[in-house]
Coordinates of C-alpha atoms and ligand atoms in Angstrom, one line a residue:
M1 CA 62.8 -48.9 63.8
P2 CA 64.8 -47.8 67.5
A3 CA 66.6 -50.6 69.1
T4 CA 64.5 -52.1 72.1
D5 CA 65.1 -54.4 74.3
G6 CA 61.6 -54.9 75.4
P7 CA 61.3 -58.1 72.6
W8 CA 64.7 -59.5 73.7
I9 CA 63.7 -59.3 77.1
R10 CA 60.6 -61.3 76.4
A11 CA 62.9 -63.8 73.7
G12 CA 65.6 -64.2 76.5
G13 CA 62.8 -66.0 79.0
A14 CA 60.7 -67.9 76.8
L15 CA 64.3 -68.9 75.5
V16 CA 65.0 -70.1 79.4
A17 CA 61.5 -71.2 80.0
A18 CA 61.3 -72.9 76.8
A19 CA 64.1 -74.6 77.7
R20 CA 63.1 -77.2 80.1
M21 CA 67.1 -78.5 80.4
P22 CA 68.9 -77.3 83.0
G23 CA 71.8 -75.0 82.0
V24 CA 70.5 -74.5 78.6
A25 CA 71.8 -70.8 78.9
W26 CA 74.9 -71.8 80.2
A27 CA 75.1 -74.1 76.7
W28 CA 74.6 -71.3 74.8
S29 CA 76.9 -68.8 75.7
A30 CA 80.6 -68.9 75.1
L31 CA 81.0 -71.4 78.2
G32 CA 78.8 -73.9 77.0
H33 CA 80.9 -73.7 73.4
R34 CA 84.6 -73.8 74.9
R35 CA 83.4 -76.7 76.7
R36 CA 82.5 -78.6 73.8
A37 CA 85.3 -77.3 71.8
R38 CA 87.6 -79.2 73.9
R39 CA 86.2 -82.4 72.3
F40 CA 86.1 -81.6 68.7
A41 CA 88.3 -83.4 66.4
A42 CA 90.4 -80.1 64.8
A43 CA 91.2 -83.1 62.0
E44 CA 87.9 -82.1 60.9
L45 CA 88.6 -79.3 59.3
A46 CA 91.6 -79.3 58.5
V47 CA 90.2 -79.0 54.9
D48 CA 91.0 -78.2 51.7
L49 CA 88.7 -76.6 49.5
A50 CA 89.8 -75.2 46.5
G51 CA 88.1 -75.8 44.0
A52 CA 85.2 -75.5 46.1
H53 CA 82.6 -72.4 45.9
C54 CA 80.8 -71.9 48.8
V55 CA 77.4 -69.2 48.9
V56 CA 76.9 -67.9 52.7
T57 CA 73.9 -64.7 52.9
G58 CA 74.1 -61.4 54.8
A59 CA 78.2 -62.4 54.6
S60 CA 78.6 -58.2 55.7
S61 CA 78.6 -59.1 59.5
G62 CA 78.6 -61.3 62.0
L63 CA 77.9 -65.2 62.0
G64 CA 78.1 -64.7 58.2
L65 CA 81.3 -63.0 57.9
A66 CA 81.9 -65.2 60.3
T67 CA 81.8 -68.1 58.1
A68 CA 83.0 -66.9 55.2
R69 CA 86.2 -66.0 56.4
A70 CA 86.3 -69.6 57.9
L71 CA 85.9 -71.2 54.5
A72 CA 88.2 -68.9 52.4
G73 CA 91.1 -69.4 54.6
R74 CA 90.8 -72.9 53.9
G75 CA 90.7 -71.8 50.3
A76 CA 87.4 -71.8 49.2
T77 CA 86.0 -69.0 46.6
V78 CA 83.7 -67.6 49.1
W79 CA 80.6 -65.9 47.2
L80 CA 79.1 -63.1 50.0
L81 CA 75.6 -62.5 49.1
C82 CA 75.1 -58.6 50.5
R83 CA 72.5 -56.3 50.7
D84 CA 74.2 -53.4 51.2
A85 CA 77.3 -52.2 48.5
A86 CA 80.1 -50.7 50.4
R87 CA 79.5 -53.0 53.6
G88 CA 79.3 -55.8 51.0
E89 CA 82.9 -54.2 49.5
A90 CA 84.7 -54.5 52.9
A91 CA 83.3 -57.8 53.9
R92 CA 85.1 -58.8 50.6
A93 CA 88.6 -57.4 51.4
E94 CA 88.7 -58.5 54.6
V95 CA 87.2 -62.4 53.5
A96 CA 89.9 -62.3 50.4
A97 CA 92.5 -61.2 52.8
C98 CA 92.0 -65.1 54.6
G99 CA 92.8 -66.9 51.6
G100 CA 91.0 -68.5 48.7
D101 CA 88.5 -66.4 46.8
A102 CA 85.7 -63.8 48.0
R103 CA 83.4 -62.7 45.5
L104 CA 80.7 -59.9 45.8
V105 CA 77.2 -60.4 44.8
V106 CA 74.6 -57.3 46.0
V107 CA 71.5 -58.9 47.3
D108 CA 68.3 -58.2 49.4
V109 CA 67.4 -62.4 50.1
G110 CA 64.0 -60.9 50.8
E111 CA 63.5 -59.4 48.0
L112 CA 63.0 -62.6 45.1
G113 CA 63.9 -60.5 41.7
Q114 CA 66.9 -60.0 43.1
I115 CA 67.6 -63.8 43.8
R116 CA 66.3 -64.5 40.7
R117 CA 69.2 -61.9 39.4
A118 CA 72.0 -63.4 42.5
A119 CA 71.7 -66.7 41.4
A120 CA 72.8 -66.2 37.7
A121 CA 75.9 -64.0 39.1
I122 CA 77.0 -66.2 40.9
D123 CA 79.4 -67.4 38.1
A124 CA 80.8 -71.2 39.3
P125 CA 79.5 -74.4 37.9
R126 CA 78.7 -75.7 41.7
V127 CA 77.9 -74.9 44.2
D128 CA 79.8 -77.0 47.4
A129 CA 77.9 -75.0 50.2
L130 CA 74.8 -73.0 50.5
V131 CA 74.6 -71.2 54.1
H132 CA 71.3 -69.2 54.4
N133 CA 72.5 -67.4 57.4
A134 CA 71.1 -63.7 56.5
G135 CA 68.5 -62.8 59.0
A136 CA 66.8 -60.2 61.4
L137 CA 64.5 -59.6 64.2
P138 CA 62.1 -56.6 62.7
H139 CA 60.0 -54.6 65.6
A140 CA 56.8 -53.9 63.3
R141 CA 55.6 -55.3 60.5
A142 CA 57.0 -55.0 56.9
V143 CA 56.6 -55.9 53.6
T144 CA 59.1 -56.0 50.8
G145 CA 58.8 -54.9 47.1
D146 CA 57.2 -58.5 46.4
G147 CA 54.8 -57.7 49.1
H148 CA 55.4 -60.0 51.2
E149 CA 56.2 -59.6 54.9
V150 CA 60.2 -59.4 55.8
D151 CA 60.3 -62.7 58.0
F152 CA 59.1 -64.2 55.7
A153 CA 60.2 -63.1 52.6
V154 CA 64.5 -63.0 54.3
H155 CA 64.2 -66.4 56.5
L156 CA 62.3 -68.5 54.2
A157 CA 60.8 -67.6 50.7
G158 CA 64.6 -66.1 49.8
P159 CA 66.3 -69.2 51.2
H160 CA 63.7 -71.1 49.5
L161 CA 64.0 -69.6 45.6
L162 CA 68.0 -69.5 46.1
T163 CA 68.8 -73.5 46.7
K164 CA 66.2 -73.6 43.7
L165 CA 67.6 -72.2 41.5
L166 CA 71.4 -73.4 42.4
L167 CA 69.6 -77.2 42.8
P168 CA 71.4 -78.4 39.7
R169 CA 74.7 -77.0 41.0
L170 CA 74.7 -78.2 44.4
R171 CA 73.5 -81.2 43.3
A172 CA 76.6 -81.1 40.8
A173 CA 79.0 -81.0 43.6
R174 CA 76.8 -83.2 46.4
G175 CA 76.9 -80.2 48.3
R176 CA 75.3 -79.1 51.6
V177 CA 72.7 -76.6 52.4
V178 CA 73.0 -74.7 56.4
F179 CA 69.7 -73.0 57.7
V180 CA 70.8 -70.6 60.1
S181 CA 68.1 -71.0 63.2
S182 CA 67.7 -69.7 66.4
G183 CA 67.3 -71.7 69.8
G184 CA 64.3 -68.7 69.9
M185 CA 62.5 -71.7 67.5
Y186 CA 62.1 -74.0 70.4
S187 CA 59.1 -71.6 72.3
E188 CA 57.2 -71.6 68.8
R189 CA 55.6 -74.4 66.6
L190 CA 54.8 -74.6 63.5
R191 CA 52.6 -72.2 62.2
V192 CA 51.4 -72.2 59.0
D193 CA 47.5 -70.4 58.5
D194 CA 49.0 -67.0 58.7
L195 CA 52.4 -66.7 57.8
Q196 CA 52.8 -63.8 57.2
W197 CA 51.2 -61.6 60.0
R198 CA 48.1 -60.4 58.1
A199 CA 45.4 -61.7 60.2
R200 CA 47.1 -60.7 63.5
P201 CA 48.4 -58.2 65.5
Y202 CA 52.5 -58.5 64.5
D203 CA 54.5 -59.9 67.3
G204 CA 58.4 -59.1 65.9
V205 CA 59.5 -62.3 68.7
A206 CA 57.3 -64.7 67.7
A207 CA 57.6 -63.8 63.9
Y208 CA 61.5 -64.4 63.9
A209 CA 60.7 -67.6 66.1
Q210 CA 58.1 -68.8 63.4
V211 CA 60.4 -68.5 60.8
K212 CA 63.8 -69.8 62.6
R213 CA 61.2 -72.6 63.5
A214 CA 60.0 -73.1 60.0
Q215 CA 63.6 -73.2 58.8
V216 CA 64.1 -76.1 60.3
V217 CA 60.9 -78.0 59.3
L218 CA 61.9 -76.6 55.4
T219 CA 65.3 -78.3 56.3
E220 CA 63.2 -81.3 57.0
L221 CA 61.4 -81.1 54.0
W222 CA 64.1 -80.7 51.5
A223 CA 65.9 -83.3 52.9
A224 CA 63.5 -85.8 51.9
R225 CA 63.0 -84.4 48.2
E226 CA 67.0 -84.3 47.2
P227 CA 69.3 -87.2 48.4
T228 CA 72.3 -86.1 47.0
I229 CA 72.7 -83.0 49.0
A230 CA 72.6 -82.6 52.7
F231 CA 70.5 -80.5 54.0
H232 CA 71.5 -79.3 58.0
A233 CA 69.9 -76.6 60.4
M234 CA 70.8 -75.1 63.3
H235 CA 71.7 -73.0 66.3
P236 CA 74.6 -70.6 67.2
G237 CA 73.8 -70.0 70.2
W238 CA 74.4 -66.5 71.9
A239 CA 76.9 -64.2 69.5
D240 CA 78.2 -61.5 70.3
T241 CA 77.7 -59.8 66.5
P242 CA 76.7 -56.3 65.2
G243 CA 73.6 -56.7 64.7
V244 CA 72.6 -57.7 68.3
A245 CA 74.9 -55.3 70.0
A246 CA 72.9 -52.5 67.2
A247 CA 69.5 -53.6 68.2
L248 CA 69.9 -55.0 71.9
P249 CA 72.0 -52.7 73.4
G250 CA 70.4 -53.6 77.3
F251 CA 70.8 -57.4 76.9
Y252 CA 74.0 -56.6 75.1
R253 CA 75.7 -54.7 77.8
A254 CA 74.0 -57.4 80.4
T255 CA 75.3 -60.5 78.7
R256 CA 78.3 -59.5 76.6
R257 CA 80.7 -60.9 79.0
F258 CA 78.8 -64.5 78.3
L259 CA 78.0 -63.9 74.8
R260 CA 80.3 -66.5 71.6
T261 CA 82.4 -65.0 69.2
P262 CA 81.4 -64.8 65.7
A263 CA 84.0 -67.3 65.2
E264 CA 82.9 -69.6 68.0
G265 CA 79.1 -69.0 67.1
A266 CA 79.6 -70.0 63.7
D267 CA 82.2 -72.8 64.3
T268 CA 79.1 -75.2 63.8
I269 CA 77.9 -73.4 59.9
V270 CA 81.9 -73.9 58.6
W271 CA 81.3 -77.4 60.1
L272 CA 78.2 -78.3 58.6
A273 CA 79.0 -76.8 55.4
A274 CA 82.7 -78.2 55.1
A275 CA 84.2 -80.9 57.4
Q276 CA 85.3 -83.9 56.1
P277 CA 84.2 -86.3 57.1
P278 CA 81.0 -84.8 56.3
P279 CA 78.5 -84.4 59.6
G280 CA 75.8 -87.1 59.7
P281 CA 72.7 -87.2 58.4
S282 CA 70.7 -85.2 56.4
G283 CA 67.4 -83.1 58.1
R284 CA 68.5 -82.8 61.3
F285 CA 69.1 -80.1 63.5
W286 CA 72.6 -79.4 64.5
H287 CA 74.1 -77.2 68.1
D288 CA 77.6 -77.1 69.1
R289 CA 78.6 -79.9 66.1
A290 CA 76.3 -82.4 68.1
L291 CA 72.6 -83.4 67.1
A292 CA 70.1 -81.0 69.1
P293 CA 66.8 -81.7 69.8
T294 CA 63.8 -80.0 68.0
H295 CA 61.0 -79.4 70.3
L296 CA 61.6 -78.8 74.3
L297 CA 58.5 -77.8 75.0
P298 CA 55.1 -79.4 75.3
G299 CA 52.6 -78.0 72.4
T300 CA 55.5 -76.9 70.1
A301 CA 55.2 -80.6 67.9
D302 CA 54.3 -79.7 63.9
D303 CA 51.1 -80.7 62.6
P304 CA 51.8 -82.9 59.6
A305 CA 49.3 -80.7 57.1
D306 CA 51.1 -77.5 58.8
R307 CA 54.2 -79.5 57.0
A308 CA 53.0 -79.8 53.7
G309 CA 51.2 -76.3 53.9
L310 CA 54.9 -74.8 54.5
W311 CA 55.8 -76.3 51.0
T312 CA 52.9 -75.3 49.1
A313 CA 53.0 -71.8 50.4
L314 CA 56.7 -71.2 49.8
E315 CA 56.8 -72.7 46.3
R316 CA 53.2 -70.4 45.6
A317 CA 55.4 -67.3 46.7
T318 CA 58.7 -68.3 44.5
A319 CA 56.5 -69.5 41.5
D320 CA 57.6 -67.5 38.6
R321 CA 55.6 -64.9 37.5
Ligands
NAP401 N1 73.9 -63.7 66.7 C1 73.4 -64.6 67.5 O1 73.1 -64.7 69.3 C2 72.0 -65.6 66.9 C3 71.6 -66.2 67.2 C4 70.7 -67.3 67.1 C5 70.3 -67.0 65.7 N2 71.4 -66.2 65.0 C6 70.9 -66.1 63.8 O2 72.6 -65.5 62.8 C7 71.8 -64.9 61.8 C8 73.3 -64.0 62.0 O3 73.2 -62.9 62.6 P1 74.1 -62.2 63.2 O4 74.3 -62.3 64.5 O5 75.6 -62.5 62.9 O6 73.8 -60.7 62.9 P2 74.2 -59.6 62.3 O7 75.5 -59.7 62.6 O8 73.1 -58.5 62.4 O9 74.0 -60.2 60.8 C9 72.9 -60.1 59.8 C10 73.7 -60.0 58.4 O10 72.4 -60.4 57.4 C11 72.7 -59.8 56.5 N3 70.8 -59.3 56.2 C12 69.9 -59.0 57.1 N4 68.5 -59.1 56.6 C13 68.7 -58.8 54.6 C14 68.3 -58.9 53.2 N5 67.5 -58.8 53.9 N6 69.0 -59.0 52.8 C15 70.7 -59.0 52.7 N7 70.9 -59.7 53.4 C16 70.0 -59.2 55.2 C17 72.9 -58.7 57.4 O11 73.6 -57.1 56.5 P3 73.6 -55.9 57.0 O12 74.8 -56.1 57.1 O13 73.6 -55.3 55.6 O14 72.3 -55.8 57.7 C18 73.8 -59.0 58.0 O15 75.0 -59.3 57.2 C19 70.6 -64.6 61.7 O16 69.8 -65.5 61.2 C20 70.3 -65.1 63.1 O17 68.5 -64.9 62.6 C21 72.0 -65.0 65.6

């Protein structure tokens, strides 16, 4: 799909319109992060992760790579789950140079058979942190080898299955799971009537926002089921990543000066995954190391039946065949 700014201009407009808080664009920029970072407690991330195993999806670039670097730099063994072997190996070498240990597992997180093989390939007795970071915003509807729509597969079904397969090892570590959502989710309500865009004309921006909304709800659902594991969702604000630069050249040119660095965008991911003392309650939504509201716009409240329907749909999609 050729790079296009049209959907992102609409997405940006929707975000600003959605965020009925004064100064939200500033808050999600580098300026907002840097202002808040003055109050961050450095000691919370002065942690020794030697012996810890951390799994990061989409670790070949952007926020995932920055997260992997930060965790390895604190001594963790980091499992980089990347879909491209060459990009993954380059990232693995870069992460290994930060300290700790870095292992590559090649997996397309939208392909459930590959997820099963990847979980088996993670040769770790415990999982201290699982970061569901891999993501994309396709502009045309596509399906995976399993027949799932790609947004649904990459952001929801794949992460849900990987979480299930790693549960015993997450429990053993009293581990943490982090979903990297997006501020774009504020513009959409949870919809499960047509999760895979079979019945409507595909809209990439809406599809992206809806799966990012669903990730926040899924975090809440998992937290209610697994009291020994901490589940967190977060949004990184706007960060200067290779994905944004390649897919959104106009948006990137216009906003580049104000975008967060990948490390700044990843800061709250790393904090949720590794900080001591552990961040607050499980099942919540975070931004810049603080709890964030899950709804800003009228009409976006979750219907309890949709929440239950999301779980049912994901259980059905990820059932053993
Ligand atoms: N940057 C922002 O401003 C921003 C804002 C809100 C939310 N986010 C979220 O942050 C996360 C990271 O995005 P980013 O900005 O760092 O973008 P990025 O630089 O494009 O990184 C995305 C990563 O996900 C990987 N990926 C995509 N589809 C995959 C698949 N099917 N299987 C395995 N890996 C896959 C990519 O692999 P390849 O290298 O092979 O392409 C890449 O490593 C995403 O979930 C995104 O939605 C970012």
